[in-house]
mmCIF file with all atom_site columns, C-alpha atoms in Angstrom:
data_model
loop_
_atom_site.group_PDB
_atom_site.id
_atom_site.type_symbol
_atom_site.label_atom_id
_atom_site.label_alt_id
_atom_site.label_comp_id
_atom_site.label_asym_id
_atom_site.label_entity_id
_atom_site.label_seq_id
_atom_site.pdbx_PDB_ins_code
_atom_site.Cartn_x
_atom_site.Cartn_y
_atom_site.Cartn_z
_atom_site.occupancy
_atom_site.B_iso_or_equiv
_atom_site.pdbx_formal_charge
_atom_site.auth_seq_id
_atom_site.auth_comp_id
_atom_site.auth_asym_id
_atom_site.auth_atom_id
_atom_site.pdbx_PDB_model_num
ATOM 1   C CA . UNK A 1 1   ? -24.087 -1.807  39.117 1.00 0.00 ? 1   UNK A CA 1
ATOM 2   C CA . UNK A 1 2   ? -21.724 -4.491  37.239 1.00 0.00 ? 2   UNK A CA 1
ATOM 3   C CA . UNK A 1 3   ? -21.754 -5.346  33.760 1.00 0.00 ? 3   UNK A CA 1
ATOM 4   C CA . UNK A 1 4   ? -24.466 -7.873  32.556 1.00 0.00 ? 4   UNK A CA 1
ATOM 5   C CA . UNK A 1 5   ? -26.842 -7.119  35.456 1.00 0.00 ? 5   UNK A CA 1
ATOM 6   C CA . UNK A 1 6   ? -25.359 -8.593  38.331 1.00 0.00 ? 6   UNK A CA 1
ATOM 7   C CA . UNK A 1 7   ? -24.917 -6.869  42.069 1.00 0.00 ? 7   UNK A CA 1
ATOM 8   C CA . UNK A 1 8   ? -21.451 -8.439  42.853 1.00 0.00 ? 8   UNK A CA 1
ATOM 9   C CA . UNK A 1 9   ? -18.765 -6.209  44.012 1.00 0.00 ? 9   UNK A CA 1
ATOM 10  C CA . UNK A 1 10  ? -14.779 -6.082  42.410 1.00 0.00 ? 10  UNK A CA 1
ATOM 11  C CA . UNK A 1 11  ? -13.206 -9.688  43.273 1.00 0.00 ? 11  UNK A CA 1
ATOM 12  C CA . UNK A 1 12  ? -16.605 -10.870 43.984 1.00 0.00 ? 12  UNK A CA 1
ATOM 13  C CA . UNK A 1 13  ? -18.338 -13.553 41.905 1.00 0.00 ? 13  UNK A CA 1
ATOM 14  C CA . UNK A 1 14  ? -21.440 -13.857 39.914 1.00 0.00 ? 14  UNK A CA 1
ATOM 15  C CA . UNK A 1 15  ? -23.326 -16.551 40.295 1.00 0.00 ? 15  UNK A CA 1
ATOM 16  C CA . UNK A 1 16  ? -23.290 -16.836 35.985 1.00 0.00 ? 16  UNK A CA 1
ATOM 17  C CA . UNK A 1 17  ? -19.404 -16.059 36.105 1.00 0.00 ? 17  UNK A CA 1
ATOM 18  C CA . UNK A 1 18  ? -17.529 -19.662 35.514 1.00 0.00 ? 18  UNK A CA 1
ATOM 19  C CA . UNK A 1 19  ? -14.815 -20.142 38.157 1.00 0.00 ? 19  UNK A CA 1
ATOM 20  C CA . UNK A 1 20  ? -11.628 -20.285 36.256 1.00 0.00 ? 20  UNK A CA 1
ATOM 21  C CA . UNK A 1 21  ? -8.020  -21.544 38.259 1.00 0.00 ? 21  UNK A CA 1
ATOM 22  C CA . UNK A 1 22  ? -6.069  -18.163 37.856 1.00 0.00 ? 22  UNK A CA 1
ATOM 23  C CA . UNK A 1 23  ? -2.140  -17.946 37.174 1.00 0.00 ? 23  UNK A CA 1
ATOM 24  C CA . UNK A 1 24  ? 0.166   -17.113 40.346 1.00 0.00 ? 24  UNK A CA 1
ATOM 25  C CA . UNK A 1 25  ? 3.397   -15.700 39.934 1.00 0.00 ? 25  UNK A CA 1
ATOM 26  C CA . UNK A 1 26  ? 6.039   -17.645 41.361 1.00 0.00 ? 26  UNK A CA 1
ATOM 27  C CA . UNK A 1 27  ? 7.977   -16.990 43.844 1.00 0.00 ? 27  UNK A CA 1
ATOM 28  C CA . UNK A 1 28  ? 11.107  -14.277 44.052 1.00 0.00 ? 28  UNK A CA 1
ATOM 29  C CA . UNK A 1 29  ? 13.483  -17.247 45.019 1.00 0.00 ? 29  UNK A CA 1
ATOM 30  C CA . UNK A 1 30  ? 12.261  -18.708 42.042 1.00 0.00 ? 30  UNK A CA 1
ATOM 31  C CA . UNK A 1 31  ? 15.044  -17.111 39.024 1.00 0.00 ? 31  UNK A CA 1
ATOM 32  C CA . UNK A 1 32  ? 18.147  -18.316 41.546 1.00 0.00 ? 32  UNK A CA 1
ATOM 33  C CA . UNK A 1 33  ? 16.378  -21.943 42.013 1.00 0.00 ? 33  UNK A CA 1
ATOM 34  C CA . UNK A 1 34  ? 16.016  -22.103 38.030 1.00 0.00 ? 34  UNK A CA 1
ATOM 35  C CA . UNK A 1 35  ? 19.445  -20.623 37.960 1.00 0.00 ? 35  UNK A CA 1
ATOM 36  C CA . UNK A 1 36  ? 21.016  -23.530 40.507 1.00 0.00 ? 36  UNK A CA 1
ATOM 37  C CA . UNK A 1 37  ? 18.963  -26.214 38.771 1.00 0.00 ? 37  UNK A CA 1
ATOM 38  C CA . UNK A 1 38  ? 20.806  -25.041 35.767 1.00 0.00 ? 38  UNK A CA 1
ATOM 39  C CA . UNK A 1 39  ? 24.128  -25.137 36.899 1.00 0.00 ? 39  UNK A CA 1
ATOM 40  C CA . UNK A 1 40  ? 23.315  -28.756 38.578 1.00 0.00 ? 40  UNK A CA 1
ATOM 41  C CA . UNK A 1 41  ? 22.475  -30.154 35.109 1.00 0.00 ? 41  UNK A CA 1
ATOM 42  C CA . UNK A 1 42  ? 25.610  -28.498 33.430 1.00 0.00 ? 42  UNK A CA 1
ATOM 43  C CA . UNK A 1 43  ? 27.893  -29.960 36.171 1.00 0.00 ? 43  UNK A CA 1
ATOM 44  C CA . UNK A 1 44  ? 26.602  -33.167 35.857 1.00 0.00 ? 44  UNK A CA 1
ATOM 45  C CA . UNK A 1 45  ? 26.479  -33.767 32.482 1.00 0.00 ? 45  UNK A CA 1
ATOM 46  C CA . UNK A 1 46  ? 28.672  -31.097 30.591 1.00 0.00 ? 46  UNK A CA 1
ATOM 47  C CA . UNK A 1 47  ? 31.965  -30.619 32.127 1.00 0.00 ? 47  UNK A CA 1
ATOM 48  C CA . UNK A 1 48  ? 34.693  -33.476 32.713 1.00 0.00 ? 48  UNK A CA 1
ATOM 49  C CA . UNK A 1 49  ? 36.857  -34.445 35.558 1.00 0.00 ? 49  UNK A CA 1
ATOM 50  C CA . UNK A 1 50  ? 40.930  -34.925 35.336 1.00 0.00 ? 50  UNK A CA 1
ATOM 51  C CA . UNK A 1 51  ? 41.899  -37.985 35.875 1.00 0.00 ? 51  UNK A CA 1
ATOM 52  C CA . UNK A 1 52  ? 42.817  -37.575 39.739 1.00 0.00 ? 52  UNK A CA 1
ATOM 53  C CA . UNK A 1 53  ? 38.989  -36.432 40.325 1.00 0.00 ? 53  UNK A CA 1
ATOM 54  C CA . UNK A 1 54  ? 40.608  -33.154 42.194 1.00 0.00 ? 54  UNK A CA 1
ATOM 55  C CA . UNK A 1 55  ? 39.635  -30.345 38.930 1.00 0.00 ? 55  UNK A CA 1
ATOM 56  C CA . UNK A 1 56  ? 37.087  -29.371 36.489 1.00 0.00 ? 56  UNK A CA 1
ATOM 57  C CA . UNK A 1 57  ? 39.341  -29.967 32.699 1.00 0.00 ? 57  UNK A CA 1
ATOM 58  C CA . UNK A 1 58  ? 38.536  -26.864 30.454 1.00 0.00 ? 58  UNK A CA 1
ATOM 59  C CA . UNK A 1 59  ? 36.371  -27.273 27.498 1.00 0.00 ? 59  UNK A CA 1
ATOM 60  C CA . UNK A 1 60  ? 38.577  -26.644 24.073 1.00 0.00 ? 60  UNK A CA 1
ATOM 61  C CA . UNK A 1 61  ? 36.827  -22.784 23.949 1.00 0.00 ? 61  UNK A CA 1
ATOM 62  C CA . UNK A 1 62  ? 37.698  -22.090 27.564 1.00 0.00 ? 62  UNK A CA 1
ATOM 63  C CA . UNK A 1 63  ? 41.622  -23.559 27.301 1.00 0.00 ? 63  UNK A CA 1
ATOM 64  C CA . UNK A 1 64  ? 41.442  -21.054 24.108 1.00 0.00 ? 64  UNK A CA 1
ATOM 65  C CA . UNK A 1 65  ? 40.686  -18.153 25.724 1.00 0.00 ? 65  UNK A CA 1
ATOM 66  C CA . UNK A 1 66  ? 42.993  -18.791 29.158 1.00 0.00 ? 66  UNK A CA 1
ATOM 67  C CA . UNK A 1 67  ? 45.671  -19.859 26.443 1.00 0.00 ? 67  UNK A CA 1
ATOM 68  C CA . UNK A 1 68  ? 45.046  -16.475 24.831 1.00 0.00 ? 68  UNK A CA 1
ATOM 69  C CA . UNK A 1 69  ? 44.895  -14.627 28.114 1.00 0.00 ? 69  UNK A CA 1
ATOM 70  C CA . UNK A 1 70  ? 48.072  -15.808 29.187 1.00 0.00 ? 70  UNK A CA 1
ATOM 71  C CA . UNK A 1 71  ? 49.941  -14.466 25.802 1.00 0.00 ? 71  UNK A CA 1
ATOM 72  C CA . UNK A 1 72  ? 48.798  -11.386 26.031 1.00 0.00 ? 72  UNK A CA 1
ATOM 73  C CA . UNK A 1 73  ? 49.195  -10.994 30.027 1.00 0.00 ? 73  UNK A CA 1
ATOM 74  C CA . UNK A 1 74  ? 50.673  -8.040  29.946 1.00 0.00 ? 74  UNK A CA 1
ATOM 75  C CA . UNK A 1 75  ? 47.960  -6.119  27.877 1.00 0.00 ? 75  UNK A CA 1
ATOM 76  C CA . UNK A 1 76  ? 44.970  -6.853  29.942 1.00 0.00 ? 76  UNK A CA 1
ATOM 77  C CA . UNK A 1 77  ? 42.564  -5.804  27.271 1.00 0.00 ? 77  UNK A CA 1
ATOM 78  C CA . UNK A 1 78  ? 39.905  -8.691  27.897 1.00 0.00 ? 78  UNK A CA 1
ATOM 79  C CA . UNK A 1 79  ? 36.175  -8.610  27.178 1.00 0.00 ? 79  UNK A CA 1
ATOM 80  C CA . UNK A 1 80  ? 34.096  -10.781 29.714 1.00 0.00 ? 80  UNK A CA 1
ATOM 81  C CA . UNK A 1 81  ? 33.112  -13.640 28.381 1.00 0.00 ? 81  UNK A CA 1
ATOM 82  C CA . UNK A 1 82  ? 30.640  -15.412 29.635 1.00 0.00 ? 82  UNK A CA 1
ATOM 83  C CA . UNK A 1 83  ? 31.144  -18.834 29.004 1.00 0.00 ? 83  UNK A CA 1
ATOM 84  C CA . UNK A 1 84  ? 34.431  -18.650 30.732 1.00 0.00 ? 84  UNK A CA 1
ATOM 85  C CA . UNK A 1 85  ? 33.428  -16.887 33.401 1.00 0.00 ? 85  UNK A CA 1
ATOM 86  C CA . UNK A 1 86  ? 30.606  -20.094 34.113 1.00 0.00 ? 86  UNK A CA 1
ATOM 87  C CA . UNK A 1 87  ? 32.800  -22.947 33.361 1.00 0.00 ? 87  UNK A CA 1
ATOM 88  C CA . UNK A 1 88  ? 36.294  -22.016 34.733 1.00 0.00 ? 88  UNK A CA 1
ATOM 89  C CA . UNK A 1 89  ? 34.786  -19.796 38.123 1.00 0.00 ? 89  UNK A CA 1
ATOM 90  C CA . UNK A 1 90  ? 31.159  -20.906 38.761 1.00 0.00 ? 90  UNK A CA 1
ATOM 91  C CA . UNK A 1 91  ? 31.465  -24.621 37.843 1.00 0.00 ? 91  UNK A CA 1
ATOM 92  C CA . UNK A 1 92  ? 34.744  -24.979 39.371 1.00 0.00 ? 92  UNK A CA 1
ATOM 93  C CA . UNK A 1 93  ? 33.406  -23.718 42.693 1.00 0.00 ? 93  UNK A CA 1
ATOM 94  C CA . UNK A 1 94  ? 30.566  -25.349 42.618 1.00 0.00 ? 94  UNK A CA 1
ATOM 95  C CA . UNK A 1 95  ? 32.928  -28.934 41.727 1.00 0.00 ? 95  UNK A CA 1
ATOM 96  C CA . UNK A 1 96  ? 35.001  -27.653 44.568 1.00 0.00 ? 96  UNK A CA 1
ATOM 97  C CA . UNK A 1 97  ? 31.658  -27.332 47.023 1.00 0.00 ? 97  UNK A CA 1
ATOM 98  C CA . UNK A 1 98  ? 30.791  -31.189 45.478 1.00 0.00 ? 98  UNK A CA 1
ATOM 99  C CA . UNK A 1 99  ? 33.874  -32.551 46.282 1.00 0.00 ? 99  UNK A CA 1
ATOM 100 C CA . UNK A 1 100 ? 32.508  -32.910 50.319 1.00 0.00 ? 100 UNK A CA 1
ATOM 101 C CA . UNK A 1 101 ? 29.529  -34.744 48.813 1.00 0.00 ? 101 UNK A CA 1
ATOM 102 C CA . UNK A 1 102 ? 31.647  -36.898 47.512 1.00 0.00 ? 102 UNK A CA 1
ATOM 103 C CA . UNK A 1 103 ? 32.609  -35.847 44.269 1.00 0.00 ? 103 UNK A CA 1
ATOM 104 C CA . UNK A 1 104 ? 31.176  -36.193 40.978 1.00 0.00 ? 104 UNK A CA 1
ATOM 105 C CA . UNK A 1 105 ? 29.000  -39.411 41.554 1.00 0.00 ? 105 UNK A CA 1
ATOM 106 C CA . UNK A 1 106 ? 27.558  -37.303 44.322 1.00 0.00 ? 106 UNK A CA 1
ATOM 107 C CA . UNK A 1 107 ? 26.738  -34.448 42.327 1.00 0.00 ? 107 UNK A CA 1
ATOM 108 C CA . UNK A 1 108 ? 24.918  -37.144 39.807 1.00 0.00 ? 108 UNK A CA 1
ATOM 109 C CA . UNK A 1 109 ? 23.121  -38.535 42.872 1.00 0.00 ? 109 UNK A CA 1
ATOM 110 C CA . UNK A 1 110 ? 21.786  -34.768 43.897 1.00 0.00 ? 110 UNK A CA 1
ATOM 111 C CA . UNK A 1 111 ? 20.708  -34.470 40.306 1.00 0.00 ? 111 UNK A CA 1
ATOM 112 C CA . UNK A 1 112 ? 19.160  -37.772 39.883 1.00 0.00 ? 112 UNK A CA 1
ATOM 113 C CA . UNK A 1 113 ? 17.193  -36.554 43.288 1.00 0.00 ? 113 UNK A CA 1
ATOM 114 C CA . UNK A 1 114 ? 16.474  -33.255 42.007 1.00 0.00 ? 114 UNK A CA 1
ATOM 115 C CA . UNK A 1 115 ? 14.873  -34.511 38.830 1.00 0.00 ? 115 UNK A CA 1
ATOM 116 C CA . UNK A 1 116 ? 12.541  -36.983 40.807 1.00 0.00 ? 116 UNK A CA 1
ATOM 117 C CA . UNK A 1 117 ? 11.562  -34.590 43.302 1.00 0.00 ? 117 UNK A CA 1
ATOM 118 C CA . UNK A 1 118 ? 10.661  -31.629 39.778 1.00 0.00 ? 118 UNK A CA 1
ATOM 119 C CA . UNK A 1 119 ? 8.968   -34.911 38.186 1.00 0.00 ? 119 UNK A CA 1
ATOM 120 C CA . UNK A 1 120 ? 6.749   -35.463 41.505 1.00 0.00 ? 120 UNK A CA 1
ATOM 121 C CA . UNK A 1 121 ? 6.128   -31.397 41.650 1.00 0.00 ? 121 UNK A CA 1
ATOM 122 C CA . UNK A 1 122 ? 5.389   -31.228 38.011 1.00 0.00 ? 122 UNK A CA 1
ATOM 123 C CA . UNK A 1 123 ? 2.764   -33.890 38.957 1.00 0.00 ? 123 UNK A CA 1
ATOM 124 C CA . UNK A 1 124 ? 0.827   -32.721 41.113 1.00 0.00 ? 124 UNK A CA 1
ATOM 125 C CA . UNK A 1 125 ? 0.928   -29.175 39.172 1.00 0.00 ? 125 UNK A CA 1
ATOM 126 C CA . UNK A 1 126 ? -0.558  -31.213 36.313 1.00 0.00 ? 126 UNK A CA 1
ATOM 127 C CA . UNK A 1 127 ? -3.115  -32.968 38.622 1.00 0.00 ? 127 UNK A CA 1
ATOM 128 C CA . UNK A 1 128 ? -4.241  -29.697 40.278 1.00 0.00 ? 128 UNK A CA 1
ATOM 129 C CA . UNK A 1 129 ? -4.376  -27.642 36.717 1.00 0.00 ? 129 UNK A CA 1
ATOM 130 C CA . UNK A 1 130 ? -6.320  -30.889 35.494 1.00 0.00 ? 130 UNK A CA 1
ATOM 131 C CA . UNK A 1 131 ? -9.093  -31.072 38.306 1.00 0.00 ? 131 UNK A CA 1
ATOM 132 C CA . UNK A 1 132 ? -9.583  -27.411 38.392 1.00 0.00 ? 132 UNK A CA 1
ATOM 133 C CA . UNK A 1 133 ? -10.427 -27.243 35.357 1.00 0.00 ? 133 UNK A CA 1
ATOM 134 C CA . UNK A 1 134 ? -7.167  -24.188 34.161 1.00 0.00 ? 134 UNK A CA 1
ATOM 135 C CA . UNK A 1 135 ? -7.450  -22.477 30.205 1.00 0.00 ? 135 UNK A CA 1
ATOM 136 C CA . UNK A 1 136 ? -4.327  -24.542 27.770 1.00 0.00 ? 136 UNK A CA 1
ATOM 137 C CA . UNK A 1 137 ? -2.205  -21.377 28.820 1.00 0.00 ? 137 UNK A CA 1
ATOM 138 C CA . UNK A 1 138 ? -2.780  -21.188 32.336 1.00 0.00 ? 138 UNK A CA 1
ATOM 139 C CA . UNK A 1 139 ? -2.141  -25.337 32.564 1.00 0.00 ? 139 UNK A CA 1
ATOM 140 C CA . UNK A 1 140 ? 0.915   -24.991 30.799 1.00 0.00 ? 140 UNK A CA 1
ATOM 141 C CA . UNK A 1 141 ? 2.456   -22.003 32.269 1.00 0.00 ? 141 UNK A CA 1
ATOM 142 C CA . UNK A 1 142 ? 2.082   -23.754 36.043 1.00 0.00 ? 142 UNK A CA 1
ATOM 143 C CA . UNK A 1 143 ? 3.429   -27.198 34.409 1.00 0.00 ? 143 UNK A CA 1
ATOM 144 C CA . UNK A 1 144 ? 5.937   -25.083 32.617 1.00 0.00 ? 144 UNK A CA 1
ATOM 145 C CA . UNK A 1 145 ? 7.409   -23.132 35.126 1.00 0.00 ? 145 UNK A CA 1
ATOM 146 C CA . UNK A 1 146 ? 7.165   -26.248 38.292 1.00 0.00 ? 146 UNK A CA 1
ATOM 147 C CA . UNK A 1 147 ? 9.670   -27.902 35.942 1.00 0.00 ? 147 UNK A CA 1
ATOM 148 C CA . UNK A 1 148 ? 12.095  -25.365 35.752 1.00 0.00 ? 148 UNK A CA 1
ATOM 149 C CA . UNK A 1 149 ? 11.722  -23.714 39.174 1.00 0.00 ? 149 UNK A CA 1
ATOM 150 C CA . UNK A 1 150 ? 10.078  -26.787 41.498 1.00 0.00 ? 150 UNK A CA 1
ATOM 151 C CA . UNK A 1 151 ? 8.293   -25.796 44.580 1.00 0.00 ? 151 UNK A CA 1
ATOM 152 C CA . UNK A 1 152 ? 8.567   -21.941 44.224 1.00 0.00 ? 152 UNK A CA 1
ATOM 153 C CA . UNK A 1 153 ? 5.941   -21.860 41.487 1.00 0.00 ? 153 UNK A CA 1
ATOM 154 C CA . UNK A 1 154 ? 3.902   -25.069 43.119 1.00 0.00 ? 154 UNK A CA 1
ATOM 155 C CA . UNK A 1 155 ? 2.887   -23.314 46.485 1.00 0.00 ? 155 UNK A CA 1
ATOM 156 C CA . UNK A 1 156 ? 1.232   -19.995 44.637 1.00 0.00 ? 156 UNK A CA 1
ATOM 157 C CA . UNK A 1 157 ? -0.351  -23.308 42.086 1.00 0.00 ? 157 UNK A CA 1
ATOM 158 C CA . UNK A 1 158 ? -1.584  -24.428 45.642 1.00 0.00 ? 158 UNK A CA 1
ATOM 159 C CA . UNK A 1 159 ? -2.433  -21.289 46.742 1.00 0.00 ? 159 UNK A CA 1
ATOM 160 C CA . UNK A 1 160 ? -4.487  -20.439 43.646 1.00 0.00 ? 160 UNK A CA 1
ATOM 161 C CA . UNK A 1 161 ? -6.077  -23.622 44.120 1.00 0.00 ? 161 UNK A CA 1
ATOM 162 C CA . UNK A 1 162 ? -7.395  -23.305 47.514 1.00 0.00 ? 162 UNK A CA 1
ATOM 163 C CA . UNK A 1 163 ? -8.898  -20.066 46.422 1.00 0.00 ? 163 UNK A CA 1
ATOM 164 C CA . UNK A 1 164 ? -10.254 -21.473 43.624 1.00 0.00 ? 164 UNK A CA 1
ATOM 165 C CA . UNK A 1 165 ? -12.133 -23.845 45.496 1.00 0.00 ? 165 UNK A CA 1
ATOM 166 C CA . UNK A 1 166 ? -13.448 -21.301 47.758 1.00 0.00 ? 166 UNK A CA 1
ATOM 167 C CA . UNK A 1 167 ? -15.336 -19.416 45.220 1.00 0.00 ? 167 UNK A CA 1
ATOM 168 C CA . UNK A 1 168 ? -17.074 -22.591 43.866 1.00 0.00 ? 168 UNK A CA 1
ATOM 169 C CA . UNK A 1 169 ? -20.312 -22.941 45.011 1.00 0.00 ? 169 UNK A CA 1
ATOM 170 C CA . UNK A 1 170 ? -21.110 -25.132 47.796 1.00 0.00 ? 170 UNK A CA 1
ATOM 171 C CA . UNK A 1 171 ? -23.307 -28.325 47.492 1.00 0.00 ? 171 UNK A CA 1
ATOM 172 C CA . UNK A 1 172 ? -25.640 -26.943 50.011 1.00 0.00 ? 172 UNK A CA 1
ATOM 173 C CA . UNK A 1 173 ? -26.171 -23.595 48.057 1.00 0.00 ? 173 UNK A CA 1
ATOM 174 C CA . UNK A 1 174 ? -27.159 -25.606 45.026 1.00 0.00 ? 174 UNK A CA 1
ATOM 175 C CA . UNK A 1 175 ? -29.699 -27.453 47.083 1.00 0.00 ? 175 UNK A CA 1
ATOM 176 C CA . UNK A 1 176 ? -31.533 -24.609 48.587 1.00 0.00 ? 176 UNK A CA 1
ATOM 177 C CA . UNK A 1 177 ? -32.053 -22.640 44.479 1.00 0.00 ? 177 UNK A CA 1
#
């Protein structure tokens, strides 16, 4: 027998229990969309373009470090550094990749599209959360993690959702008590 009384099985609900939306986690392609999301804002808004359009220019640190590189080529005694390694390999890739979507205004397009399309998702995560009725955490974990990572946390929201509503009771069960 089950706490309180009740004859419900494991996963099974009472008929006092409350129905509550649970938390989904998202995704596994979720960490490299939050990652590429990422990199899309940096691009657009944190790096600058020579005046040709062709190359990434190096921040002041980054032009540091390759300045200091290059004196001391023969030593080759260099700790990774991160910030290099995004900015002068990553970003300049990824510039590279842009430059057949036509360059920086296209990358700006892509992430003016990419924010409209999170706003819409974070939307309907807050609509769902709101009409199911979801705990503070649970609503802002789903609204939370659909901005960073988009549709890979929004299908297990739907998902949740749908089984959500299946455990509500059903207006013809209320009738016949």
């Amino acid at each position: 027998m089950a706490r309180g009384g009740s004859k419900t099985g494991r996963g099974e609900k009472a008929e006092s229990d409350v129905v509550r939306l649970q938390y989904r986690t998202p995704w596994m392609i979720f960490t490299p969309t939050f990652i590429f999301f990422f990199l899309l804002n940096y691009l657009a808004w944190f790096t600058t373009v020579n005046e040709d359009g062709t190359d990434l220019v190096a921040s002041p640190y980054v032009a540091a470090i390759q300045a200091e590189r290059a004196r001391n080529l023969w030593k080759q005694e260099w700790s990774f550094d991160m910030q290099v390694f995004l900015e002068d390999t990553v970003l300049r890739s990824l510039f590279r990749v842009s430059q057949h979507f036509g360059g920086m205004e296209g990358v700006r397009i892509i992430w003016c599209l990419a924010w409209l399309a999170h706003c819409l998702e974070v939307g309907i995560a807050f609509r769902i959360c709101l009409s199911c009725g979801a705990t503070p955490a649970v609503f802002a974990a789903y609204c939370l993690f659909t901005a960073l990572g988009g549709v890979t946390q929004l299908l297990p929201l739907i998902e949740a959702r749908d089984k959500y509503i299946s455990l509500l009771p059903t207006p013809t069960a209320k009738k016949n008590k």
